[in-house]
Short mmCIF file of C-alpha atoms and ligand atoms in Angstrom, two decimals:
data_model
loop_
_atom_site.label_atom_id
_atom_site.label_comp_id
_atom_site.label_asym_id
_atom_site.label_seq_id
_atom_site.Cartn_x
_atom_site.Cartn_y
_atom_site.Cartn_z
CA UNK E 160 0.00 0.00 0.00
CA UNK E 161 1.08 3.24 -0.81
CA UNK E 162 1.58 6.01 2.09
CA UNK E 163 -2.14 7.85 2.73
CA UNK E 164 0.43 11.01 3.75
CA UNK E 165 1.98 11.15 0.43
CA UNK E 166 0.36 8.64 -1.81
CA UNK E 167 -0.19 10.89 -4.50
CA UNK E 168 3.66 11.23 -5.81
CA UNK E 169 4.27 7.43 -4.66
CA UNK E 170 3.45 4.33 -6.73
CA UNK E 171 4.65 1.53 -4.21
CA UNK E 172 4.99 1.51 -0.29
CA UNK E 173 8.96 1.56 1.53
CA UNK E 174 10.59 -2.03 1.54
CA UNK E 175 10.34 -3.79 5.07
CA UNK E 176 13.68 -2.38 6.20
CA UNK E 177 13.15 0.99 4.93
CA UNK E 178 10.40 1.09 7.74
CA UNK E 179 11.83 0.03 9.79
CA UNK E 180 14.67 2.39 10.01
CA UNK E 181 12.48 5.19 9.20
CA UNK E 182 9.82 4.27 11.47
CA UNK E 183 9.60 6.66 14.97
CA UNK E 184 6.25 5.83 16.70
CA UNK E 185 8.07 3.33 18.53
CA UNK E 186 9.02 6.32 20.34
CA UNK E 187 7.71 9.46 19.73
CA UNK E 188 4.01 8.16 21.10
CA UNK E 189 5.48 9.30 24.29
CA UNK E 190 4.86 12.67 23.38
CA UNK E 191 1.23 12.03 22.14
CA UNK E 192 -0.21 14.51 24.74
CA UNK E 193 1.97 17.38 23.40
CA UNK E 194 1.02 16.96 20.22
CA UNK E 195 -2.69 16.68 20.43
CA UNK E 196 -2.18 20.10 22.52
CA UNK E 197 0.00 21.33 19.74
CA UNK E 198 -2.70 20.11 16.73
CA UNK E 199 -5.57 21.59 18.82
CA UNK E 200 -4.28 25.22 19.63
CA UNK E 201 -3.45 24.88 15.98
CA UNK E 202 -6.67 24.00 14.41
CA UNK E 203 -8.22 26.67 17.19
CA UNK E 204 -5.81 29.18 15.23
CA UNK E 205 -6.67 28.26 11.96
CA UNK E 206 -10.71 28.27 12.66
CA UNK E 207 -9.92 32.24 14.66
CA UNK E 208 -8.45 33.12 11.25
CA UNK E 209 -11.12 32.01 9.19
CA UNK E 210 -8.25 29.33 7.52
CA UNK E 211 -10.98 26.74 8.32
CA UNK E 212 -14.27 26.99 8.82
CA UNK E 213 -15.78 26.75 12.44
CA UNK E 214 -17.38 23.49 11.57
CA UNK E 215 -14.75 22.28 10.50
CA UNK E 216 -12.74 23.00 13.50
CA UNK E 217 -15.18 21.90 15.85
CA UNK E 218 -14.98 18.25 14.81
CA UNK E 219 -11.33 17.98 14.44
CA UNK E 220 -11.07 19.27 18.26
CA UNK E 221 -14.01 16.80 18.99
CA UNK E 222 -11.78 14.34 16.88
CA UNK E 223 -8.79 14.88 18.67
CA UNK E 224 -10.28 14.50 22.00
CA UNK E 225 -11.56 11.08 21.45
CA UNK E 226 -8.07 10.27 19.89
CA UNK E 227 -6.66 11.31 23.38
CA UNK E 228 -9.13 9.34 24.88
CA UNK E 229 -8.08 6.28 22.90
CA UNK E 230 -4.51 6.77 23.71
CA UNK E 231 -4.83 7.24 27.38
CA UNK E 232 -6.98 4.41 27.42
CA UNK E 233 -5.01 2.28 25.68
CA UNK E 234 -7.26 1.53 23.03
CA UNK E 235 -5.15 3.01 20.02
CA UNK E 236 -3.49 0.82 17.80
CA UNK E 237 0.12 2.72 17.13
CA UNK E 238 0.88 1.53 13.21
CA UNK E 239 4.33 1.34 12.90
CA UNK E 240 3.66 2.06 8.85
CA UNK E 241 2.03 4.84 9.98
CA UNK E 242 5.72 5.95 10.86
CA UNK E 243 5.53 8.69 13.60
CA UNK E 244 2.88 10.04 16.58
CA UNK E 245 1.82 12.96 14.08
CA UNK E 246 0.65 10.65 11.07
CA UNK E 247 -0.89 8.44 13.50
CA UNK E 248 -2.94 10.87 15.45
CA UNK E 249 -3.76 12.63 11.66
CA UNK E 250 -5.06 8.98 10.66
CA UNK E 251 -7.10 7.87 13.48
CA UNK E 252 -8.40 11.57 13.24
CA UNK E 253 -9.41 10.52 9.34
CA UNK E 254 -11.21 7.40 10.77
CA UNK E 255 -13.39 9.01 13.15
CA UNK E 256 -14.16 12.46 11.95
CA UNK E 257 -13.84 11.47 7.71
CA UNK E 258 -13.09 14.43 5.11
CA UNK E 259 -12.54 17.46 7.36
CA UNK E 260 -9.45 15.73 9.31
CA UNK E 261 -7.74 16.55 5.85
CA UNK E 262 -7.55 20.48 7.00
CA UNK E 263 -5.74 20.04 10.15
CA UNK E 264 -2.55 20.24 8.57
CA UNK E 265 -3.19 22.98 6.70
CA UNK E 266 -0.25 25.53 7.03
CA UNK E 267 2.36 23.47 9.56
CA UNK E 268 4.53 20.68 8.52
CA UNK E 269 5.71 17.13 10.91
CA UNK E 270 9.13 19.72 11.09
CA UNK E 271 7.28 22.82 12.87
CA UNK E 272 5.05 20.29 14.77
CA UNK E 273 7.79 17.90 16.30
CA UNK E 274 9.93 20.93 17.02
CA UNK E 275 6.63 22.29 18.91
CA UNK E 276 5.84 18.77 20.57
CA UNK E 277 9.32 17.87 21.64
CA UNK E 278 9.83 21.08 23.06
CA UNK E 279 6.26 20.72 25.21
CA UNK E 280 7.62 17.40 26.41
CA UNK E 281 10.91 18.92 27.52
CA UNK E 282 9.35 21.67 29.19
CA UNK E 283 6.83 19.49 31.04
CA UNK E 284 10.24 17.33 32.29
CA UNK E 285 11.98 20.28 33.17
CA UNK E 286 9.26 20.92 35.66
CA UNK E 287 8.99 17.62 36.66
CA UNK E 288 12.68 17.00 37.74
CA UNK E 289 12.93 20.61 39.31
CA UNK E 290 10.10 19.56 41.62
CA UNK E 291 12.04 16.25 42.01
CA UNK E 292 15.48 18.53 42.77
CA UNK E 293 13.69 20.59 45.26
CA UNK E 294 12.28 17.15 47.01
CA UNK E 295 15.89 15.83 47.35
CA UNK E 296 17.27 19.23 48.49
CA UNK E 297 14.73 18.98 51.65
CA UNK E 298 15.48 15.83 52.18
CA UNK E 299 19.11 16.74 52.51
CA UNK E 300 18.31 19.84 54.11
CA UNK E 301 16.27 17.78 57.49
CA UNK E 302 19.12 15.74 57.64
CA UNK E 303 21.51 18.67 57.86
CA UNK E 304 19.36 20.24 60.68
CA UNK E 305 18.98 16.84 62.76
CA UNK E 306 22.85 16.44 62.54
CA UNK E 307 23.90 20.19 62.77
CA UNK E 308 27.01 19.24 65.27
CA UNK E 309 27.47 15.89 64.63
CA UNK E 310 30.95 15.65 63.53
CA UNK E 311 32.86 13.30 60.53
CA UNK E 312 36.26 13.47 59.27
CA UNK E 313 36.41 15.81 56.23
CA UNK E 314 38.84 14.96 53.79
CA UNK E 315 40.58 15.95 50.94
CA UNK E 316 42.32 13.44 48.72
CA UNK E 317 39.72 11.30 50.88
CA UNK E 318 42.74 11.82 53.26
CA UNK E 319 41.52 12.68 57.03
CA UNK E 320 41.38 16.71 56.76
CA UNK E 321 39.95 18.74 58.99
CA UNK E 322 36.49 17.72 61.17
CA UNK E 323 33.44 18.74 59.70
CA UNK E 324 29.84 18.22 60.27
CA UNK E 325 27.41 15.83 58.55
CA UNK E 326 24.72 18.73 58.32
CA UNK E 327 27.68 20.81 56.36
CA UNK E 328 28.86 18.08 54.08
CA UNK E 329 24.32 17.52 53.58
CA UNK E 330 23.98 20.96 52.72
CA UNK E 331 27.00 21.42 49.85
CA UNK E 332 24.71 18.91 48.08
CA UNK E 333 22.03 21.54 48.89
CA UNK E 334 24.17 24.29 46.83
CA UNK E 335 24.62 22.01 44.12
CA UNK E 336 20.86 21.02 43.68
CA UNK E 337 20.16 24.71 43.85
CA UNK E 338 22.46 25.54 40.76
CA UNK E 339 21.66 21.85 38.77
CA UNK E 340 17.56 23.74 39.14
CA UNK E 341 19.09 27.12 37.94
CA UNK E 342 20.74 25.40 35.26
CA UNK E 343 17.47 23.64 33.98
CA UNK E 344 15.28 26.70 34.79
CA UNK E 345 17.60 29.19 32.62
CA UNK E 346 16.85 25.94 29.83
CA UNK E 347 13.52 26.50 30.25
CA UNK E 348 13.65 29.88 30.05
CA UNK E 349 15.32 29.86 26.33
CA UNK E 350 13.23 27.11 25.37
CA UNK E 351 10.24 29.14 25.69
CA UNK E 352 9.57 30.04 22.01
CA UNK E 353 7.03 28.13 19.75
CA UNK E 354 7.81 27.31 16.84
CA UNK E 355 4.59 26.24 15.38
CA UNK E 356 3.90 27.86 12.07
CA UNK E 357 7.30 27.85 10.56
CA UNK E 358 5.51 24.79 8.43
CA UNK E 359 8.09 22.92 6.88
CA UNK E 360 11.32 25.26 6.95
CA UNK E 361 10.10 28.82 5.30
CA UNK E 362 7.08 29.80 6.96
CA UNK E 363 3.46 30.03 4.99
CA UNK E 364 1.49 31.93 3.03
CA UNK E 365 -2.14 31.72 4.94
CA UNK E 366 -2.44 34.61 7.51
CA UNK E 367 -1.80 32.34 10.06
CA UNK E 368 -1.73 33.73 14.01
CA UNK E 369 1.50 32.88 15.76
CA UNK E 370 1.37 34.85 18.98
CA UNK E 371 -1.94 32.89 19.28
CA UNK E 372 -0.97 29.39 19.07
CA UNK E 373 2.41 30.95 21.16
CA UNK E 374 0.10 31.85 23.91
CA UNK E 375 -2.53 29.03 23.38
CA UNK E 376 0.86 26.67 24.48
CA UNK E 377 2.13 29.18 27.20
CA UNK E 378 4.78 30.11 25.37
CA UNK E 379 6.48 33.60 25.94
CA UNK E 380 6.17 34.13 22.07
CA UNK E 381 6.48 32.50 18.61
CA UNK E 382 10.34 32.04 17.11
CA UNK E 383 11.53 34.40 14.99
CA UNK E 384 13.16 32.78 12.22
CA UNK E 385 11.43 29.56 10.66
CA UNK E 386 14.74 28.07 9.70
CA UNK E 387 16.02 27.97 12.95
CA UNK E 388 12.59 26.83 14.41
CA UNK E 389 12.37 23.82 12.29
CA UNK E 390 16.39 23.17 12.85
CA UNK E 391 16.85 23.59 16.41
CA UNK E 392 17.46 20.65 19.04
CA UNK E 393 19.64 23.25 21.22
CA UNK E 394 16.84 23.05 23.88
CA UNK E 395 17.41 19.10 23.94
CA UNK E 396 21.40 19.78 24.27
CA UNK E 397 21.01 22.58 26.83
CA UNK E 398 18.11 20.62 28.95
CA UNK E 399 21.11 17.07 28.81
CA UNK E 400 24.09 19.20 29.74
CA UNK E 401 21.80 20.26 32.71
CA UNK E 402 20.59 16.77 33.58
CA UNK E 403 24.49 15.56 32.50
CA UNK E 404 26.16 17.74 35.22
CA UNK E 405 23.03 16.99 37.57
CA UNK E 406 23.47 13.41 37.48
CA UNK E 407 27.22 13.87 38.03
CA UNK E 408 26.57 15.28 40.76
CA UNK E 409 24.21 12.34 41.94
CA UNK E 410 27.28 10.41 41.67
CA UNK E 411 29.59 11.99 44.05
CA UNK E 412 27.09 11.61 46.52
CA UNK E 413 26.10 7.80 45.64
CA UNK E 414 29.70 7.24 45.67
CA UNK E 415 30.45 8.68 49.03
CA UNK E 416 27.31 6.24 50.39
CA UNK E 417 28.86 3.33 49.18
CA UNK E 418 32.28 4.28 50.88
CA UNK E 419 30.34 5.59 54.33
CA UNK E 420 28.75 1.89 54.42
CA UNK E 421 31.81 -0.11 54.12
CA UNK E 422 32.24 -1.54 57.26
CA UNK E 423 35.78 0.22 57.42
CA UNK E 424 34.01 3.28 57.64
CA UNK E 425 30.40 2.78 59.38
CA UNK E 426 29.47 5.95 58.38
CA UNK E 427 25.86 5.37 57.41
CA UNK E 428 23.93 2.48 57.38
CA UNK E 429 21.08 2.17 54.41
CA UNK E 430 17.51 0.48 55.68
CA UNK E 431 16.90 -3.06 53.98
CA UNK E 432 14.24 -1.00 51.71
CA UNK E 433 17.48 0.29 49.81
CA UNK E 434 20.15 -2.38 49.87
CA UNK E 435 20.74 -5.65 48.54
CA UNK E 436 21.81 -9.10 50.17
CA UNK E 437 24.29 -12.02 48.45
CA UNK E 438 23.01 -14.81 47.32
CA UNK E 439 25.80 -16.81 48.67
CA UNK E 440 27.47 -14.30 51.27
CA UNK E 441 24.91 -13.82 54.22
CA UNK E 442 26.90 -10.99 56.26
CA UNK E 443 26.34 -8.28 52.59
CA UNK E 444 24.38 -5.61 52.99
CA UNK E 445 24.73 -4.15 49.41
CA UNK E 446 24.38 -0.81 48.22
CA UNK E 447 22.67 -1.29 44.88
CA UNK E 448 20.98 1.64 44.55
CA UNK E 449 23.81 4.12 45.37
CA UNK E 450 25.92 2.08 42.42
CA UNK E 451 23.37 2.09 39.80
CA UNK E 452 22.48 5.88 40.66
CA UNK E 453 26.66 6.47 40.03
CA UNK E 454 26.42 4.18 37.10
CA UNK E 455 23.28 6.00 35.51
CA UNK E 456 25.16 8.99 35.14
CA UNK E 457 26.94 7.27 32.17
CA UNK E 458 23.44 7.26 29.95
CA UNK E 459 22.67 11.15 30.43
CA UNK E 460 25.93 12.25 29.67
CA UNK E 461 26.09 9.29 26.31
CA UNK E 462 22.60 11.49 25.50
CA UNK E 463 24.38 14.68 25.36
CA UNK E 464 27.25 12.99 23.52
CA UNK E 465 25.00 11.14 21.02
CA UNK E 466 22.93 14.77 19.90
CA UNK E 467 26.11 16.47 19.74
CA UNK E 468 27.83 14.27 16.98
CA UNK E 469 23.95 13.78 15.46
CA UNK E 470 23.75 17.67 15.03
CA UNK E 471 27.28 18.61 14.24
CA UNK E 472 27.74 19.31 11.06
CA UNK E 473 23.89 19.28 10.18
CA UNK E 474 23.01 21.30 6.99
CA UNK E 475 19.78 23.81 7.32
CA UNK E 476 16.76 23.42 8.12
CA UNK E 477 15.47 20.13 8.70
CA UNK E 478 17.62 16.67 7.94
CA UNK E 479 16.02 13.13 8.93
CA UNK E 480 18.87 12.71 11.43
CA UNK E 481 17.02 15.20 13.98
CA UNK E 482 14.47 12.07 14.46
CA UNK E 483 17.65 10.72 16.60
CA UNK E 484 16.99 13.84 18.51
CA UNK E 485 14.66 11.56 21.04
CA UNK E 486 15.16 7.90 22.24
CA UNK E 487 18.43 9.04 24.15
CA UNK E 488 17.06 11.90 25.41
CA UNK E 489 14.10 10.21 27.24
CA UNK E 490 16.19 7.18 28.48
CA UNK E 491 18.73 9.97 29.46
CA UNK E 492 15.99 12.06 31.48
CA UNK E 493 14.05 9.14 32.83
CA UNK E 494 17.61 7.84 33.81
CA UNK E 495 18.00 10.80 36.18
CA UNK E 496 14.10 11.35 37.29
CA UNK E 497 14.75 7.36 38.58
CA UNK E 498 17.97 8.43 40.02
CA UNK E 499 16.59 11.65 41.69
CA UNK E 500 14.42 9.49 43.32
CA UNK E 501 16.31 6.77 44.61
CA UNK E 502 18.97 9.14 46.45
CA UNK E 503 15.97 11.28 47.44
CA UNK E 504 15.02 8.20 49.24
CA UNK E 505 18.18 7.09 50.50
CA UNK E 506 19.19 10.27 52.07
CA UNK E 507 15.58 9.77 54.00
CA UNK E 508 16.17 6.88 55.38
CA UNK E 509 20.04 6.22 56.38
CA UNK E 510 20.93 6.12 59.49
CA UNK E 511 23.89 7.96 60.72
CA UNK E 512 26.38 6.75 62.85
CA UNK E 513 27.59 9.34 65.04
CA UNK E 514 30.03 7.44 67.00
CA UNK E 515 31.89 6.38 64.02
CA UNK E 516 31.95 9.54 62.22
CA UNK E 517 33.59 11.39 65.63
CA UNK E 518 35.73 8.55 66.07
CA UNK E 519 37.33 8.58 62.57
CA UNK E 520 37.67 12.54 62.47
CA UNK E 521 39.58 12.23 66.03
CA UNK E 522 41.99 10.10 64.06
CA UNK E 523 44.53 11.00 61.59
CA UNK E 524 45.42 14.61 63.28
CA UNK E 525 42.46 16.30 62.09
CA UNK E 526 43.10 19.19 64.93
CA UNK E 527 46.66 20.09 63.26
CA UNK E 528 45.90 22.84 62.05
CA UNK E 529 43.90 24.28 64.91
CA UNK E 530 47.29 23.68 66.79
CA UNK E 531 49.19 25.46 64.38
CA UNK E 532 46.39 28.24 63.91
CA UNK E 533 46.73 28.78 67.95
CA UNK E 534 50.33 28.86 67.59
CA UNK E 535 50.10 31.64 65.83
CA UNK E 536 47.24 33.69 67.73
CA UNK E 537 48.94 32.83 71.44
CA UNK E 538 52.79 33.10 70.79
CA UNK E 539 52.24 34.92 67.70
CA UNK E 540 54.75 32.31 65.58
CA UNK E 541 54.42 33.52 61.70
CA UNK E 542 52.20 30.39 60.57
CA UNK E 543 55.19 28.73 57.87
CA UNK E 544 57.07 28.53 61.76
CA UNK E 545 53.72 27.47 63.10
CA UNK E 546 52.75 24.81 60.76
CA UNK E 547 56.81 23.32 61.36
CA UNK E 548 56.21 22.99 64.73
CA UNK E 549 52.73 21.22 64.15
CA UNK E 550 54.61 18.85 61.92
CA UNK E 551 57.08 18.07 64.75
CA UNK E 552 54.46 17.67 67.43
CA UNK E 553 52.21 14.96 65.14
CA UNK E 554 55.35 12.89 64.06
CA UNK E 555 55.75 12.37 67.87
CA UNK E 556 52.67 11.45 68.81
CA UNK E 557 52.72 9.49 65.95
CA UNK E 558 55.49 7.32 66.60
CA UNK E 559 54.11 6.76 70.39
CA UNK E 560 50.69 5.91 68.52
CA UNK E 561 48.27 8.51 70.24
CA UNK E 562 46.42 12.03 69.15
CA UNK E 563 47.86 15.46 69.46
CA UNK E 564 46.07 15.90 72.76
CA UNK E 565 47.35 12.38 74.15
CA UNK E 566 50.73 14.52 74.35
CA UNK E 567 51.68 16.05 77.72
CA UNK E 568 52.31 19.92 77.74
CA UNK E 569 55.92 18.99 78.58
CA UNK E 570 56.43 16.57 75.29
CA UNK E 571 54.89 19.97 73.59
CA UNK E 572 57.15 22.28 75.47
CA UNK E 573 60.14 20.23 74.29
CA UNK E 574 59.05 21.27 70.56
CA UNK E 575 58.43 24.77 71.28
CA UNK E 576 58.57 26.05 74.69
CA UNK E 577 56.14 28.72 74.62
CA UNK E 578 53.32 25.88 74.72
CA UNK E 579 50.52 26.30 77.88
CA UNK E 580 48.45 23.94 79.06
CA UNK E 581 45.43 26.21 77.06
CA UNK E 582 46.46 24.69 73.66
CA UNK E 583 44.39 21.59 74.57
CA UNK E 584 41.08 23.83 74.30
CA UNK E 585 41.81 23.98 70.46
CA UNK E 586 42.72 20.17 70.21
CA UNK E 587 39.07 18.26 70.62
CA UNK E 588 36.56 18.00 67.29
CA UNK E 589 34.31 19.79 69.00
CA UNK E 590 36.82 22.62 70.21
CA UNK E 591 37.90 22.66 66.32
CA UNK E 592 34.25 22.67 64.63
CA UNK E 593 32.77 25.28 66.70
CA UNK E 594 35.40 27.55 66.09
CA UNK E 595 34.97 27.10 62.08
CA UNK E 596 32.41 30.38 62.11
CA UNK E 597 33.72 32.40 58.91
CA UNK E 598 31.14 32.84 56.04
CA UNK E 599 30.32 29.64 54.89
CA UNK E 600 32.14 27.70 57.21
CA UNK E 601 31.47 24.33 59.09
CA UNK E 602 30.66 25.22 62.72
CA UNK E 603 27.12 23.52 63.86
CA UNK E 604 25.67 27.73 64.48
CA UNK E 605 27.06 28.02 60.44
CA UNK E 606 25.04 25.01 59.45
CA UNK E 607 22.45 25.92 61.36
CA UNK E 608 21.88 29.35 60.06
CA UNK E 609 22.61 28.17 56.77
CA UNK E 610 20.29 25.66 56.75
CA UNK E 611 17.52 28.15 57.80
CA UNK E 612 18.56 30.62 54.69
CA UNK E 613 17.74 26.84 53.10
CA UNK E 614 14.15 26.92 54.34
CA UNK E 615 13.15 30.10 53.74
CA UNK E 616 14.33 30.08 50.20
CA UNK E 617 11.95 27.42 49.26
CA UNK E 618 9.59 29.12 51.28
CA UNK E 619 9.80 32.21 48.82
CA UNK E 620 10.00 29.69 46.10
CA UNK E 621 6.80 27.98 46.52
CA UNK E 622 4.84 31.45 46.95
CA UNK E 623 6.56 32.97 44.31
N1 LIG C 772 9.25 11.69 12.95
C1 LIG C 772 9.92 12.88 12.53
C2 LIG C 772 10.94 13.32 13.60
O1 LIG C 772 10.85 12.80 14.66
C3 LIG C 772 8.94 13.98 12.33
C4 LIG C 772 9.35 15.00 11.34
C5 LIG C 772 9.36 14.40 10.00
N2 LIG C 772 9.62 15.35 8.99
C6 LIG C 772 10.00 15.02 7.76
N3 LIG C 772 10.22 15.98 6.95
N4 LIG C 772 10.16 13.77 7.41
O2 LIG C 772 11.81 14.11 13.35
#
């Protein structure tokens, strides 16, 4: 049979293979919401305009409605030699309504309408996985208030640093959900252009409306250049570079949960309802979840990747390749809603160990530097001199196998003789957190200020 859509030029249908490789509905009925939207604010348009008549309008929306209906209902019957969503919507429209489905696609194209759709379905996302960022930042953000002072080891080189708290180290992963939703919003933001009506690549001649259909889809306004309208996938590329450095960001923190509950660190312990056990090792407690969440990250940023090399080099205005535009971007986004989710609900539910976090940040001479810091504000030692003497007193307590404060004063004194017994009020975690009150620093009244600012931003947020 030869194509309903194009019959008229065509003698014979596409060989099996051709189909198949041309074929998107396997797809693109993802989007079949969008694009009913898209074909109704259009065939509102063209009815306003006096394009088509009223009647004529009226049963396409009726038809289009019941089409919906079908979908959601799973009653439709997706042809795949029907190729795409837009000639399968425009057919089942044919069967129900007859003749006047015909004047639906009167001035657009499939190029100005899957630019339109696609961009409606990454707009909707965009929504959905800021609501889904926002969820994880308070999740992170009741954490960081229940464990304001409780004190880990913070490291760098995942060397023993200096001793932080667990409610700092939640809320950096506050900051960076805060800037992954800025990212996605300033996306959303540029994306905001329709670009129904550019019709195939060069605009039409019917006096079509643009601002209406524009403001029919809540879209600030209609594109300004049909070339670009029809050729344009930045809004995909922007949207995965978002979602790319999002998900990386996922994976730092999955990462650190499967180090924190090793049982050489204790850190955190995940509930059954997000760990794994061994078929043959009884003792595992594994945590899946955390992994797959790092692994995940791998299929957003192979989506960004993947519509980079298949628009690079890309001719105007439309080319067949933009049909790539989709499967990797929806297994990339659903990738990262999924893994939203799962950390959302992992950072609910762990449980912290205190007593092994404190115990590993006494260790490893986490207070040097608040020794060498009080060298230098009690005997006034330039800090280079400061930070030698530091050095001397940890290789000695070192070698006898103890912390800095397990040293007498008179061991000190032997280093540097202007040592008094006040030096051990700067030694202890708790001495060295609490005194960590610069701007954005670690101390539990930091975190717990900071963690307010936290609240009431999504406070202003949500009434904005
Ligand atoms: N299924 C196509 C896509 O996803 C729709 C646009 C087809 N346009 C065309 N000129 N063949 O890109």
């Amino acid at each position: 049979m030869s194509n309903k859509m194009w019959g008229g030029r065509f003698g014979e249908g596409p060989d099996r293979i051709m189909e198949e490789i041309n074929a998107s509905i396997g797809f693109d009925q993802r989007f079949f919401a969008q694009d009913i939207e898209g074909s109704k604010a259009h065939c509102r348009m063209l009815a306003e305009t006096g394009i088509i008549s009223r009647a004529d309008a009226d049963q396409i929306i009726a038809g289009l409605d019941a089409v919906l209906a079908e979908i959601e209902g799973g009653e439709f019957e997706f042809r795949r030699d029907l190729e795409d969503i837009h000639m399968n919507v425009e057919s089942r429209l044919a069967d129900l309504i007859g003749a006047a489905a015909g004047r639906l696609h009167t001035a657009r194209s499939r190029n100005d309408q899957v630019a339109t759709d696609f961009k409606l379905y990454i707009r909707d996302t965009i929504d959905h996985l800021d609501g889904q960022l926002r969820d994880l930042q308070e999740a992170l953000l009741t954490r960081a208030e229940e464990h304001a002072a409780t004190i880990m080891p913070g490291f760098t080189h995942l060397q023993t640093a200096q001793p932080v708290t667990f409610g700092h180290h939640c809320l950096a992963y506050v900051e960076m959900a805060g800037r992954d939703r800025g990212r996605l919003q300033d996306a959303r933001k540029r994306l905001n252009e329709c670009p129904l009506g550019a019709a195939a690549l060069a605009g039409t001649s019917f006096p079509i409306d643009r601002e209406q259909t524009a403001k029919a889809l809540r879209f600030d306004a209609p594109t300004r250049n049909s070339l670009d309208s029809v050729s344009d996938r930045d809004f995909v590329l922007e949207t995965l570079a978002a979602a790319s450095i999002a998900a990386t960001h996922l994976t730092r923190l999955a990462e650190e949960i499967v180090i924190w509950s090793t049982p050489g660190f204790d850190f955190v312990r995940l509930p059954d309802s997000f760990t794994t056990g061994s078929s043959i090792m009884p003792q595992k407690r594994n945590p899946d979840a955390a992994e797959l969440v790092r692994a995940k990250a791998g299929r957003v940023i192979g989506a960004l990747t993947s519509l980079l090399i298949v628009m690079k080099g890309l001719p105007l205005a439309y080319s067949k390749d933009m049909q790539e535009d989709k499967e990797a971007a929806f297994d990339a986004l659903d990738a990262l809603s999924l893994s939203l989710a799962a950390m959302t609900g992992m950072v609910r539910t762990l449980t912290v160990n205190e007593k092994a976090m404190r115990a590993a940040a006494s260790r490893g001479f986490s207070t040097a530097t608040d020794l060498a810091d009080w060298l230098v504000r009690a005997l006034n030692l330039p800090f280079r001199q400061a930070h030698h003497v530091t050095g001397a007193l940890v290789a000695r307590a070192e070698k006898k196998g103890i912390d800095l404060d397990g040293l007498s004063l008179d061991e000190m004194r032997e280093v540097e003789p202007g040592i008094t017994d006040e030096v051990y009020s700067v030694l202890g975690v708790d001495n060295s957190v609490a005194s960590r009150t610069s701007f954005g620093g670690t101390s539990p009244e930091n975190v717990r200020a900071a963690a307010k600012w936290w609240r009431d931003e999504l406070g202003r947020e949500s009434s904005r």
